[in-house]
Short mmCIF file of C-alpha atoms and ligand atoms in Angstrom, two decimals:
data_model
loop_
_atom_site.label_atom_id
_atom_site.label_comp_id
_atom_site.label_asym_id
_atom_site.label_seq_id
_atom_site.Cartn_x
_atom_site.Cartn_y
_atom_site.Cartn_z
CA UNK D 1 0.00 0.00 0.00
CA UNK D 2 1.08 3.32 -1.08
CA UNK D 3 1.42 5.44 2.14
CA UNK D 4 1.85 8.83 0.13
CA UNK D 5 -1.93 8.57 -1.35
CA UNK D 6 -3.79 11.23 1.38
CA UNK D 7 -7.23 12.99 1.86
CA UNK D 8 -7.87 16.25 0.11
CA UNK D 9 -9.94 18.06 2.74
CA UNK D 10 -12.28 20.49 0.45
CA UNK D 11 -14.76 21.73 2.99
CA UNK D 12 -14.47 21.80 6.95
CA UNK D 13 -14.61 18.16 7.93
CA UNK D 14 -15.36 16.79 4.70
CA UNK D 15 -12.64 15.11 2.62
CA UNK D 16 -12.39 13.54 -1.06
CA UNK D 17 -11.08 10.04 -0.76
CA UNK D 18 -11.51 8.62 -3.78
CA UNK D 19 -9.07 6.90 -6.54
CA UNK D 20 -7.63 8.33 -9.72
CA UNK D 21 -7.32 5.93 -12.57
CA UNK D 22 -4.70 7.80 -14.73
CA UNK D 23 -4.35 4.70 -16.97
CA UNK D 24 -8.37 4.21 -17.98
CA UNK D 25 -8.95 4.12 -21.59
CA UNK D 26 -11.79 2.58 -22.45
CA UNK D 27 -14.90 2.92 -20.26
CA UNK D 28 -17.00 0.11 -21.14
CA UNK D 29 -16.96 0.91 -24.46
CA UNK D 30 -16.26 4.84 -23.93
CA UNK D 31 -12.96 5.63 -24.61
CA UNK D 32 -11.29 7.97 -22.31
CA UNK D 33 -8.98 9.65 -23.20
CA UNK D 34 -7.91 11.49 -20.43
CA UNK D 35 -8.35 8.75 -17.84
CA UNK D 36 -10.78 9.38 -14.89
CA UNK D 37 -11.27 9.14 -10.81
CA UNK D 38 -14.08 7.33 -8.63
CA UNK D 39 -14.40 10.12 -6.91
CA UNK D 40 -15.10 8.90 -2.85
CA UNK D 41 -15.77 11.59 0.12
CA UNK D 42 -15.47 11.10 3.96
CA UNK D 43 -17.28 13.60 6.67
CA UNK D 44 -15.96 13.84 9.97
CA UNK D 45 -19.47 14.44 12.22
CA UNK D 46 -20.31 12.36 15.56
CA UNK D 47 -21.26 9.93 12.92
CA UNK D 48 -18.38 9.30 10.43
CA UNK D 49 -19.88 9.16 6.99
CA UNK D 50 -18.48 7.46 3.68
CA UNK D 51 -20.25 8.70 0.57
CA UNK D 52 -19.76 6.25 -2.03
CA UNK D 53 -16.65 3.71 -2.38
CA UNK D 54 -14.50 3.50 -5.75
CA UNK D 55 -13.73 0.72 -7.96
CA UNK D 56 -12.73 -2.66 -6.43
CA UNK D 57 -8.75 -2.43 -7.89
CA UNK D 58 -8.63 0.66 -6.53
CA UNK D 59 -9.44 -0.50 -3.12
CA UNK D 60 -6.30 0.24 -1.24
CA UNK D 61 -5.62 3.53 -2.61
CA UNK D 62 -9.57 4.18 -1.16
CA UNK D 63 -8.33 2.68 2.46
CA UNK D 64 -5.12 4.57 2.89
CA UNK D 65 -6.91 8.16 1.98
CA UNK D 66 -9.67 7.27 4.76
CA UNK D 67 -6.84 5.76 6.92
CA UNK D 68 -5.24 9.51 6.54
CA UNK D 69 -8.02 11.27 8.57
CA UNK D 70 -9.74 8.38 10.69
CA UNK D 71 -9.67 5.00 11.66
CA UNK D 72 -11.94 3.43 8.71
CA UNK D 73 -13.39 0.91 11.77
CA UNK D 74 -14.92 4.43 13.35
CA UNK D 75 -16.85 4.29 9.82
CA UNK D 76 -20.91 4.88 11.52
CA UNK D 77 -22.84 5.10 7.79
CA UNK D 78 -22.05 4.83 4.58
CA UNK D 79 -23.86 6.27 1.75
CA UNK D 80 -24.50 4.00 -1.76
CA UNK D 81 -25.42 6.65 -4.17
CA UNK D 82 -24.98 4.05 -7.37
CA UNK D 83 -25.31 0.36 -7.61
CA UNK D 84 -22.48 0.58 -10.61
CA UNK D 85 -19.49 -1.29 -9.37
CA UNK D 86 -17.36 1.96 -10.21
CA UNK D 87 -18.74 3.42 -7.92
CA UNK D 88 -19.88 0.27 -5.08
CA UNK D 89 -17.26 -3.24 -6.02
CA UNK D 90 -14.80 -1.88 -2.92
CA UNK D 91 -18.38 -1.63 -0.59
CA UNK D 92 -17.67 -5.02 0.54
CA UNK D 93 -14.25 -4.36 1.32
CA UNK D 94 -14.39 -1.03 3.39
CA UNK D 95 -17.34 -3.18 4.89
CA UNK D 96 -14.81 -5.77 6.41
CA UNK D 97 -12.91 -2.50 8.33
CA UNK D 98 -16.37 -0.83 9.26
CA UNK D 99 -18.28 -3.71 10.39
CA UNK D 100 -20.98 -1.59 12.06
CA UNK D 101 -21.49 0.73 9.24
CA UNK D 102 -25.58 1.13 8.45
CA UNK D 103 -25.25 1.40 4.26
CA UNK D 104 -27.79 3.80 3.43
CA UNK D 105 -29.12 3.25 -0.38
CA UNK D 106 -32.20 3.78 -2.70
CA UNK D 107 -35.17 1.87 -2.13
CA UNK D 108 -36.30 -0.60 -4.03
CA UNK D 109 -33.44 -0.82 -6.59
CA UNK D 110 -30.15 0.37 -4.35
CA UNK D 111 -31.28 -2.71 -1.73
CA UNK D 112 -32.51 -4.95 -4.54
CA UNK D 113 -28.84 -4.39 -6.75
CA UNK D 114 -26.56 -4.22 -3.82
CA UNK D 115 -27.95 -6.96 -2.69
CA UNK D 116 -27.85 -9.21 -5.44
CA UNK D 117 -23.67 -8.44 -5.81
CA UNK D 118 -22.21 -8.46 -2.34
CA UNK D 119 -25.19 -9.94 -0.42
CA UNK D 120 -26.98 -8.49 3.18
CA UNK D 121 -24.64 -5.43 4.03
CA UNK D 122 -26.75 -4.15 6.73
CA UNK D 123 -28.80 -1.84 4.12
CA UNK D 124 -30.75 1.37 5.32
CA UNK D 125 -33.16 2.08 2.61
CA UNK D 126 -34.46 5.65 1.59
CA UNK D 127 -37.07 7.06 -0.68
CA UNK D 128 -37.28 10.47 -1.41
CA UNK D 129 -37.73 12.92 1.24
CA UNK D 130 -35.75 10.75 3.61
CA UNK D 131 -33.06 13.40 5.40
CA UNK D 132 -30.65 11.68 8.39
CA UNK D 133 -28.58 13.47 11.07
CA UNK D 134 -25.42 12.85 11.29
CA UNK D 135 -24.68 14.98 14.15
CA UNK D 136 -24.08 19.04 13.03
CA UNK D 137 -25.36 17.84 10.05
CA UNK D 138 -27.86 16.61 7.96
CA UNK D 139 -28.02 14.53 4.91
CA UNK D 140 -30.88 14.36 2.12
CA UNK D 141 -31.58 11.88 -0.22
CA UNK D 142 -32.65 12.92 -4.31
CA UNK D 143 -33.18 10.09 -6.16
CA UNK D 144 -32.44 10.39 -9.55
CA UNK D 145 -33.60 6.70 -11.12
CA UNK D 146 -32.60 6.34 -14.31
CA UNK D 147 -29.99 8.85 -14.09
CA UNK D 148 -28.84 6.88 -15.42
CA UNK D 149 -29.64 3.69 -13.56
CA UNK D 150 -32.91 2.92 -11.68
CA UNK D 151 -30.83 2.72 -8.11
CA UNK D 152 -29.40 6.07 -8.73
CA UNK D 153 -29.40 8.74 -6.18
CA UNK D 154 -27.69 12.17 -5.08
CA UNK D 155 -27.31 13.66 -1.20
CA UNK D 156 -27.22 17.12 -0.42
CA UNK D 157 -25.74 18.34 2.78
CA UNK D 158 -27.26 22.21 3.92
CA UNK D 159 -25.34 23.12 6.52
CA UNK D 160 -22.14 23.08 3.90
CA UNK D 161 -24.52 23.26 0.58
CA UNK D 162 -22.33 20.35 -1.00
CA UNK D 163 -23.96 18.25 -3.48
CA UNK D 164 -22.80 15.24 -4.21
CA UNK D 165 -23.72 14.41 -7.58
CA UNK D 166 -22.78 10.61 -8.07
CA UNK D 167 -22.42 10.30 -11.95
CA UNK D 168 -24.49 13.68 -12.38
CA UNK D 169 -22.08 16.51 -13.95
CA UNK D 170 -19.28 14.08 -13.63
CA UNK D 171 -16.17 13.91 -16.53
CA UNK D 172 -14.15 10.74 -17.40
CA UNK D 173 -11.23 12.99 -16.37
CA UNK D 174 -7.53 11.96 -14.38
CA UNK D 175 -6.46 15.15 -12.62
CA UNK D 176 -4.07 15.80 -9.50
CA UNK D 177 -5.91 18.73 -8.31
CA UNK D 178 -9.85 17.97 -7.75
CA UNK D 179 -11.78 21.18 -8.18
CA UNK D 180 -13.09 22.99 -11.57
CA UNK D 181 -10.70 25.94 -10.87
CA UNK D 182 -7.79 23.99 -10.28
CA UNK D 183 -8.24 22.84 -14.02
CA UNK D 184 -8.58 24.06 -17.72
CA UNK D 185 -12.37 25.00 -17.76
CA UNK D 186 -12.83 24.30 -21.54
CA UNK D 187 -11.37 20.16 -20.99
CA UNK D 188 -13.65 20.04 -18.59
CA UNK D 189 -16.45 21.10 -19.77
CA UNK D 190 -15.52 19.20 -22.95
CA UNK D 191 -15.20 15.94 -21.32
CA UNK D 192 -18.76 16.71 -18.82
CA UNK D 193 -20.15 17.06 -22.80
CA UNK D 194 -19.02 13.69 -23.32
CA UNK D 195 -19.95 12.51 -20.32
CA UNK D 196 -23.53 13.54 -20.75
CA UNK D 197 -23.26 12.48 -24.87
CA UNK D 198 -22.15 8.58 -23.92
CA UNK D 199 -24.32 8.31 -20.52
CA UNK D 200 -27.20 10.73 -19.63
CA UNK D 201 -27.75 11.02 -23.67
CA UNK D 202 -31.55 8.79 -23.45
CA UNK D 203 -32.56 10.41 -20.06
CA UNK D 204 -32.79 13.78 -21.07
CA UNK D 205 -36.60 13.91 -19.11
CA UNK D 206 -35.01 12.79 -16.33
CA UNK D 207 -32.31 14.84 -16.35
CA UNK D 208 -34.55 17.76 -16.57
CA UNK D 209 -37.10 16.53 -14.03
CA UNK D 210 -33.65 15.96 -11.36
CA UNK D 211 -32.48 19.49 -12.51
CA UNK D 212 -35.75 21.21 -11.81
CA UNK D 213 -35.86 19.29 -7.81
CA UNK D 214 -32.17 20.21 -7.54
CA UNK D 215 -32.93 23.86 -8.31
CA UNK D 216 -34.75 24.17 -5.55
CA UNK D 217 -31.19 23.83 -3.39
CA UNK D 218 -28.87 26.39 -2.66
CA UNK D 219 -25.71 24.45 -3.79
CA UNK D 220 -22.06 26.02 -3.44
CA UNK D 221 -20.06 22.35 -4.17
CA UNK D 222 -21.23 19.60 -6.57
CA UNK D 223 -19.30 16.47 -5.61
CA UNK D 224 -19.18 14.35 -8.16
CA UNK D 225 -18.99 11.02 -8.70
CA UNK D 226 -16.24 11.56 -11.66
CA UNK D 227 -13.40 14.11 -11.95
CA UNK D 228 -13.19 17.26 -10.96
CA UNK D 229 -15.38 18.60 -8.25
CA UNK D 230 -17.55 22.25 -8.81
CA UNK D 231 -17.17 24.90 -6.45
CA UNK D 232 -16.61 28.19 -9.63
CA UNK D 233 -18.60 27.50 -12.29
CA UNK D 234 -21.36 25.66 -10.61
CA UNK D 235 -24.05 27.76 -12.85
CA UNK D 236 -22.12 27.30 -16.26
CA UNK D 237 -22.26 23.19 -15.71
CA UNK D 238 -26.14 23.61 -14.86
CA UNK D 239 -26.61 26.04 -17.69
CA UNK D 240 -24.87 23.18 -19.80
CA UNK D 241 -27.45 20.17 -18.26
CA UNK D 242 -29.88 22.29 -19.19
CA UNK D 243 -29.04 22.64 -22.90
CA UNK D 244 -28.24 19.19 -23.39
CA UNK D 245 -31.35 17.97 -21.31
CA UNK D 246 -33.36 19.94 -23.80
CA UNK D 247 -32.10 18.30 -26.37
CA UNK D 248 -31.93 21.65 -28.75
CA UNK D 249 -29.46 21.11 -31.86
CA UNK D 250 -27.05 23.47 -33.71
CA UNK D 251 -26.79 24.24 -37.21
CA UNK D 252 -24.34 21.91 -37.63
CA UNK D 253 -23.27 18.75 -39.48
CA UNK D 254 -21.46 15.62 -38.89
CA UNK D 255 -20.16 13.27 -41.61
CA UNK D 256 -18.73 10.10 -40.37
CA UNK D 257 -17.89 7.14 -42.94
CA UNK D 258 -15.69 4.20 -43.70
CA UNK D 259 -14.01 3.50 -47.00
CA UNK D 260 -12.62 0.23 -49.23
CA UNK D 261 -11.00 2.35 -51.95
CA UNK D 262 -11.65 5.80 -51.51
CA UNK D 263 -15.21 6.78 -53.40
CA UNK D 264 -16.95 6.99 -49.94
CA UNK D 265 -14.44 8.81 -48.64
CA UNK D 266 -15.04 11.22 -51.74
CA UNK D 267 -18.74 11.23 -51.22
CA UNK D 268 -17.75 11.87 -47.78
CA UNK D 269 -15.82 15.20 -48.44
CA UNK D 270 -18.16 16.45 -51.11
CA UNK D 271 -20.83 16.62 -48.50
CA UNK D 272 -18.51 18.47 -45.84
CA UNK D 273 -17.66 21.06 -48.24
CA UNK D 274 -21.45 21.38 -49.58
CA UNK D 275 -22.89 22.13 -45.86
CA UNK D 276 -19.84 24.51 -45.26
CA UNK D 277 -20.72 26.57 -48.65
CA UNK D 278 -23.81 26.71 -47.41
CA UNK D 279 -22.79 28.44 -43.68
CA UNK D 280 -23.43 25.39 -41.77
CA UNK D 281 -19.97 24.14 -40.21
CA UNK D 282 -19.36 20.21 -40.70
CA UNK D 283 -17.43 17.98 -38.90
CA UNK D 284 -15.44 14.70 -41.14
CA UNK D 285 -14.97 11.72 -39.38
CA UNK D 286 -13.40 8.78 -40.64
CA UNK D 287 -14.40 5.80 -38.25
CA UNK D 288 -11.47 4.30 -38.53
CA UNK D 289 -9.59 7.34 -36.90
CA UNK D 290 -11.98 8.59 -34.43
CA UNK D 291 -13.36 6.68 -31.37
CA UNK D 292 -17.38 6.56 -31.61
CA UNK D 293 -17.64 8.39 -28.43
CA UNK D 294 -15.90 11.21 -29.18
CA UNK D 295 -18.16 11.13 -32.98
CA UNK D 296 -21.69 10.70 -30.94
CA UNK D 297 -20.46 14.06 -28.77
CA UNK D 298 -20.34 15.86 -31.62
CA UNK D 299 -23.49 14.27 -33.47
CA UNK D 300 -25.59 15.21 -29.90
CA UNK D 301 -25.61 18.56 -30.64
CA UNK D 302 -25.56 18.93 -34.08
CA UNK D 303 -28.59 18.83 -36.48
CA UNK D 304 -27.12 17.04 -39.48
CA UNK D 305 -26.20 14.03 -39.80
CA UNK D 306 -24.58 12.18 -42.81
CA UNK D 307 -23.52 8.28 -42.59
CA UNK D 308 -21.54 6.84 -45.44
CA UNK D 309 -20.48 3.09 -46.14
CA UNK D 310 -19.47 1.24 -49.03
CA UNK D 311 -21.26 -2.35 -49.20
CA UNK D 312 -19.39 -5.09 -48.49
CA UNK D 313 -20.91 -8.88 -48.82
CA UNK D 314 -24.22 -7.38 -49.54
CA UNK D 315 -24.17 -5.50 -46.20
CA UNK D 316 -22.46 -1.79 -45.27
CA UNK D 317 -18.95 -1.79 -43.07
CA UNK D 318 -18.85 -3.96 -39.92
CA UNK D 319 -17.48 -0.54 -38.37
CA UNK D 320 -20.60 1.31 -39.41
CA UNK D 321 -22.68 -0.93 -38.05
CA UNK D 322 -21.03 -0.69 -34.79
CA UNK D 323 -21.35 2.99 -35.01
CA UNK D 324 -24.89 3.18 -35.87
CA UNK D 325 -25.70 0.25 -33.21
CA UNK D 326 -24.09 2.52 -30.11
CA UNK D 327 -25.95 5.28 -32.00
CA UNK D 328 -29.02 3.82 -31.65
CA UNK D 329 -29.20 2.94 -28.30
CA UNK D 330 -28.07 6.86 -27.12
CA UNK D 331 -31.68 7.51 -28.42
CA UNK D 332 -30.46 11.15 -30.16
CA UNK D 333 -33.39 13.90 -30.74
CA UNK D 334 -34.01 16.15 -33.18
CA UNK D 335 -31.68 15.21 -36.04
CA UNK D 336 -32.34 14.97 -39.81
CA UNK D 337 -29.64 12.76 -41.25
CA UNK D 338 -28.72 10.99 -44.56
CA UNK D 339 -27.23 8.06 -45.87
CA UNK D 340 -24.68 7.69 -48.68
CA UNK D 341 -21.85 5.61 -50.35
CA UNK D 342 -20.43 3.74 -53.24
CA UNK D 343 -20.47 0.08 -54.51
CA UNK D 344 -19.53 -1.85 -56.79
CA UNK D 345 -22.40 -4.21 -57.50
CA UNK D 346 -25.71 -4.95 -55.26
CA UNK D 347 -24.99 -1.74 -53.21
CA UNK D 348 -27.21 -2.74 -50.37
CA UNK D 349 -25.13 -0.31 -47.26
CA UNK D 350 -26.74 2.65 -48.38
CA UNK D 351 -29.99 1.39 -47.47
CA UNK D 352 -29.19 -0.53 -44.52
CA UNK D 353 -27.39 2.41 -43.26
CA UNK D 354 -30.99 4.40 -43.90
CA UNK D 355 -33.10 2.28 -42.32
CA UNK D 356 -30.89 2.09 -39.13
CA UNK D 357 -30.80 6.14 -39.07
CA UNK D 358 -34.81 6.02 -39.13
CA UNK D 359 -34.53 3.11 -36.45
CA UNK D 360 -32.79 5.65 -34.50
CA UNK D 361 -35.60 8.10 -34.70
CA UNK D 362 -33.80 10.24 -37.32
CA UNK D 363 -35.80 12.18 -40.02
CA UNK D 364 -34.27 11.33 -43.34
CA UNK D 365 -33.79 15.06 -45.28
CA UNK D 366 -32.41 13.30 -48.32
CA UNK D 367 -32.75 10.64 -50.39
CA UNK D 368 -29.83 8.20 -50.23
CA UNK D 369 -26.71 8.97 -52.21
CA UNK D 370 -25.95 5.47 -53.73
CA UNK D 371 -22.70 5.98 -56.23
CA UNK D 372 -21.43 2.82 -58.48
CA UNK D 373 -17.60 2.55 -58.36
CA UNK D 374 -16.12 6.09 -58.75
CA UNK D 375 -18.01 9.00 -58.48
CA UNK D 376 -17.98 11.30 -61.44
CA UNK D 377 -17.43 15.05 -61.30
CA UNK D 378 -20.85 15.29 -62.40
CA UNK D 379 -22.22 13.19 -59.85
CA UNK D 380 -20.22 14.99 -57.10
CA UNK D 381 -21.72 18.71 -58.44
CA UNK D 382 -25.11 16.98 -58.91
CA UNK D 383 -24.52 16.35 -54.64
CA UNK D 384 -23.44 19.42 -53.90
CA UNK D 385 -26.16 21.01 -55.57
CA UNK D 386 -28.76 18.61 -53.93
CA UNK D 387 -27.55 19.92 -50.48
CA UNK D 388 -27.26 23.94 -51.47
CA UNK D 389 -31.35 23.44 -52.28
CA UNK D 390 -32.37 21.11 -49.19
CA UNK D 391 -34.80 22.57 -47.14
CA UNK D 392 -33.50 22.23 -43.82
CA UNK D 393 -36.18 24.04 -41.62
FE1 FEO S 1 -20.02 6.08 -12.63
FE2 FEO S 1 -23.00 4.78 -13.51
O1 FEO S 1 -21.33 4.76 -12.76
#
């Protein structure tokens, strides 16, 4: 064990113990790129309170920040905001140090999920409205189901005004210093973007709903769950939940194809330089360059949308259907997309690739751009000309 690894006091009496995971690059799924923390925090009252644990291989480095401040036996309650074992798989462990710990989680699904991993804890179920004492303070329980499980819940302490978030406003994000203006403000709003685009993307009603109970608390510290904590810009990241819970889109456009030989990829460029002409700034990806979760960022809040695959074995790119699939399941809003590509016979992708955008609740605002072998410059003006007239409103 690493004796160096210390709590980060960041109120009176309250302390971030949590775990940063420098090395994390792919996030079931979500690549990050900048690593993040299970973010962990310890408050020293007559009743010594954990809020949340970290992930289970990051166990010790949990232990020796509690171990800093307080015996982790003198451990009285412990608070399970999040049944996801980034946030709950080193419960169990902290458990075997604070043996009489109550662990105070959602009810039904916080007991019910808990349970069903790491067996009878000694669980203290709460429903909404459900405040404790914990001596010269008091703790209340939010829960926030489906945000963005159904076991999900925040705690708001007002004698200090510190919400802690749990996933909500959180960042895939690895940083030594743990508050917002400690850090470049512009990564991390980027990555709570991402954060919001790969996670909280399907619950935007519930996001709103949480948002409009939360506003209702005068909040000068959101602890979160992941990366950095707010304590500056508290109203800029609830400004931003707002606007993505809305689900309002820019005039913008994102292209995002594969390639065998290069006519998609020409297709691909035509129709980035046709939306620019027209004003509308547009975004190339080439999926095999660009992580998908840094692509369905970008897609979130833009209101174009252009998929391109050539067809390969009667079907479109194995990649694009991975990209459309993860698409899919975000449940986006308020896009208008289109499908293109070349082939060389059959040329079945471009209307797979169609019918997957519709799946995805996409209106189609152009017929599909099917192109056999090489596109001609005709062909390519004929494009660009299609997309100068669309009516996009
Ligand atoms: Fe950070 Fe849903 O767990």
């Amino acid at each position: 064990m690493n004796s160096s690894l210390k709590a980060v006091e960041i109120s009176k009496g309250v302390y971030w113990v949590g775990a940063v995971d420098w090395s994390m690059r792919n996030f079931h799924g979500y690549e990050t790129s900048r690593g993040t923390t299970y973010n962990a925090y310890l408050i020293l009252d007559e009743k010594i309170t954990l809020i949340d644990t970290v992930k289970a291989p990051f166990k010790d480095e949990l232990l020796m920040r509690i171990a800093s401040v307080v015996n982790p036996a003198k451990i009285d309650v412990i608070v399970s905001s999040h049944v996801e074992p980034d946030h709950s798989s080193a419960l169990p462990f902290i458990k075997e140090y604070a043996r009489n710990a109550e662990v105070i989680t959602s009810q039904p699904n916080g007991v019910k999920g808990l349970t069903v991993r790491y067996g009878n804890l000694h669980y203290k179920p709460v429903k909404a409205g459900d405040s404790i004492s914990i001596g010269e303070r008091t703790l209340e329980f939010v829960p926030t189901p489906m945000l963005h499980w159904p076991d999900s819940m925040v705690t708001y302490c007002p004698e200090d005004k510190i919400l802690f978030s749990n996933d909500a406003f959180g960042q895939h994000l690895a940083a030594s210093m743990r508050f917002d203006d400690e850090n470049d403000l512009n990564t991390i709003l980027f990555e709570a973007k991402k954060y919001y685009a790969n996670i909280l993307m399907p619950f935007g009603k519930q996001a709103l709903s949480a948002l409009v109970t939360l506003g209702g608390h005068d909040i000068k510290m959101i602890a979160t769950g992941h990366g950095v904590i707010w304590r500056q810009n508290i109203e800029t990241i609830m400004d931003c939940y707002s606007e993505w819970a809305s689900g309002d889109v820019q005039e913008r456009a994102v292209i995002v194809f594969d390639s065998m030989w290069g006519s998609t990829q020409i297709l691909a460029q035509t129709i980035t330089e046709a939306f620019a002409k027209r004003g509308i700034p547009a975004a190339y990806y080439d999926i095999k360059t660009t992580p998908l979760s840094d692509i369905v960022t970008d897609i979130f809040t833009s209101k174009y949308l252009a998929v391109g695959s050539p067809t390969i074995n009667n079907q479109m790119m194995p990649t694009i259907a991975a990209f459309l699939c993860y698409l899919k399941g975000l449940r986006p809003q308020n896009h208008k997309a289109l499908a293109f590509g070349s082939y060389g016979w059959g040329g079945q992708s471009v209307g797979l690739v169609e019918e997957e955008l519709k799946a995805a609740g996409m209106e189609i605002m152009l017929d599909k751009i099917r192109i056999a072998n090489v596109p001609t410059a005709a062909q390519l003006e004929d494009i660009t000309k299609h997309i100068a007239e669309l009516e996009l409103n």
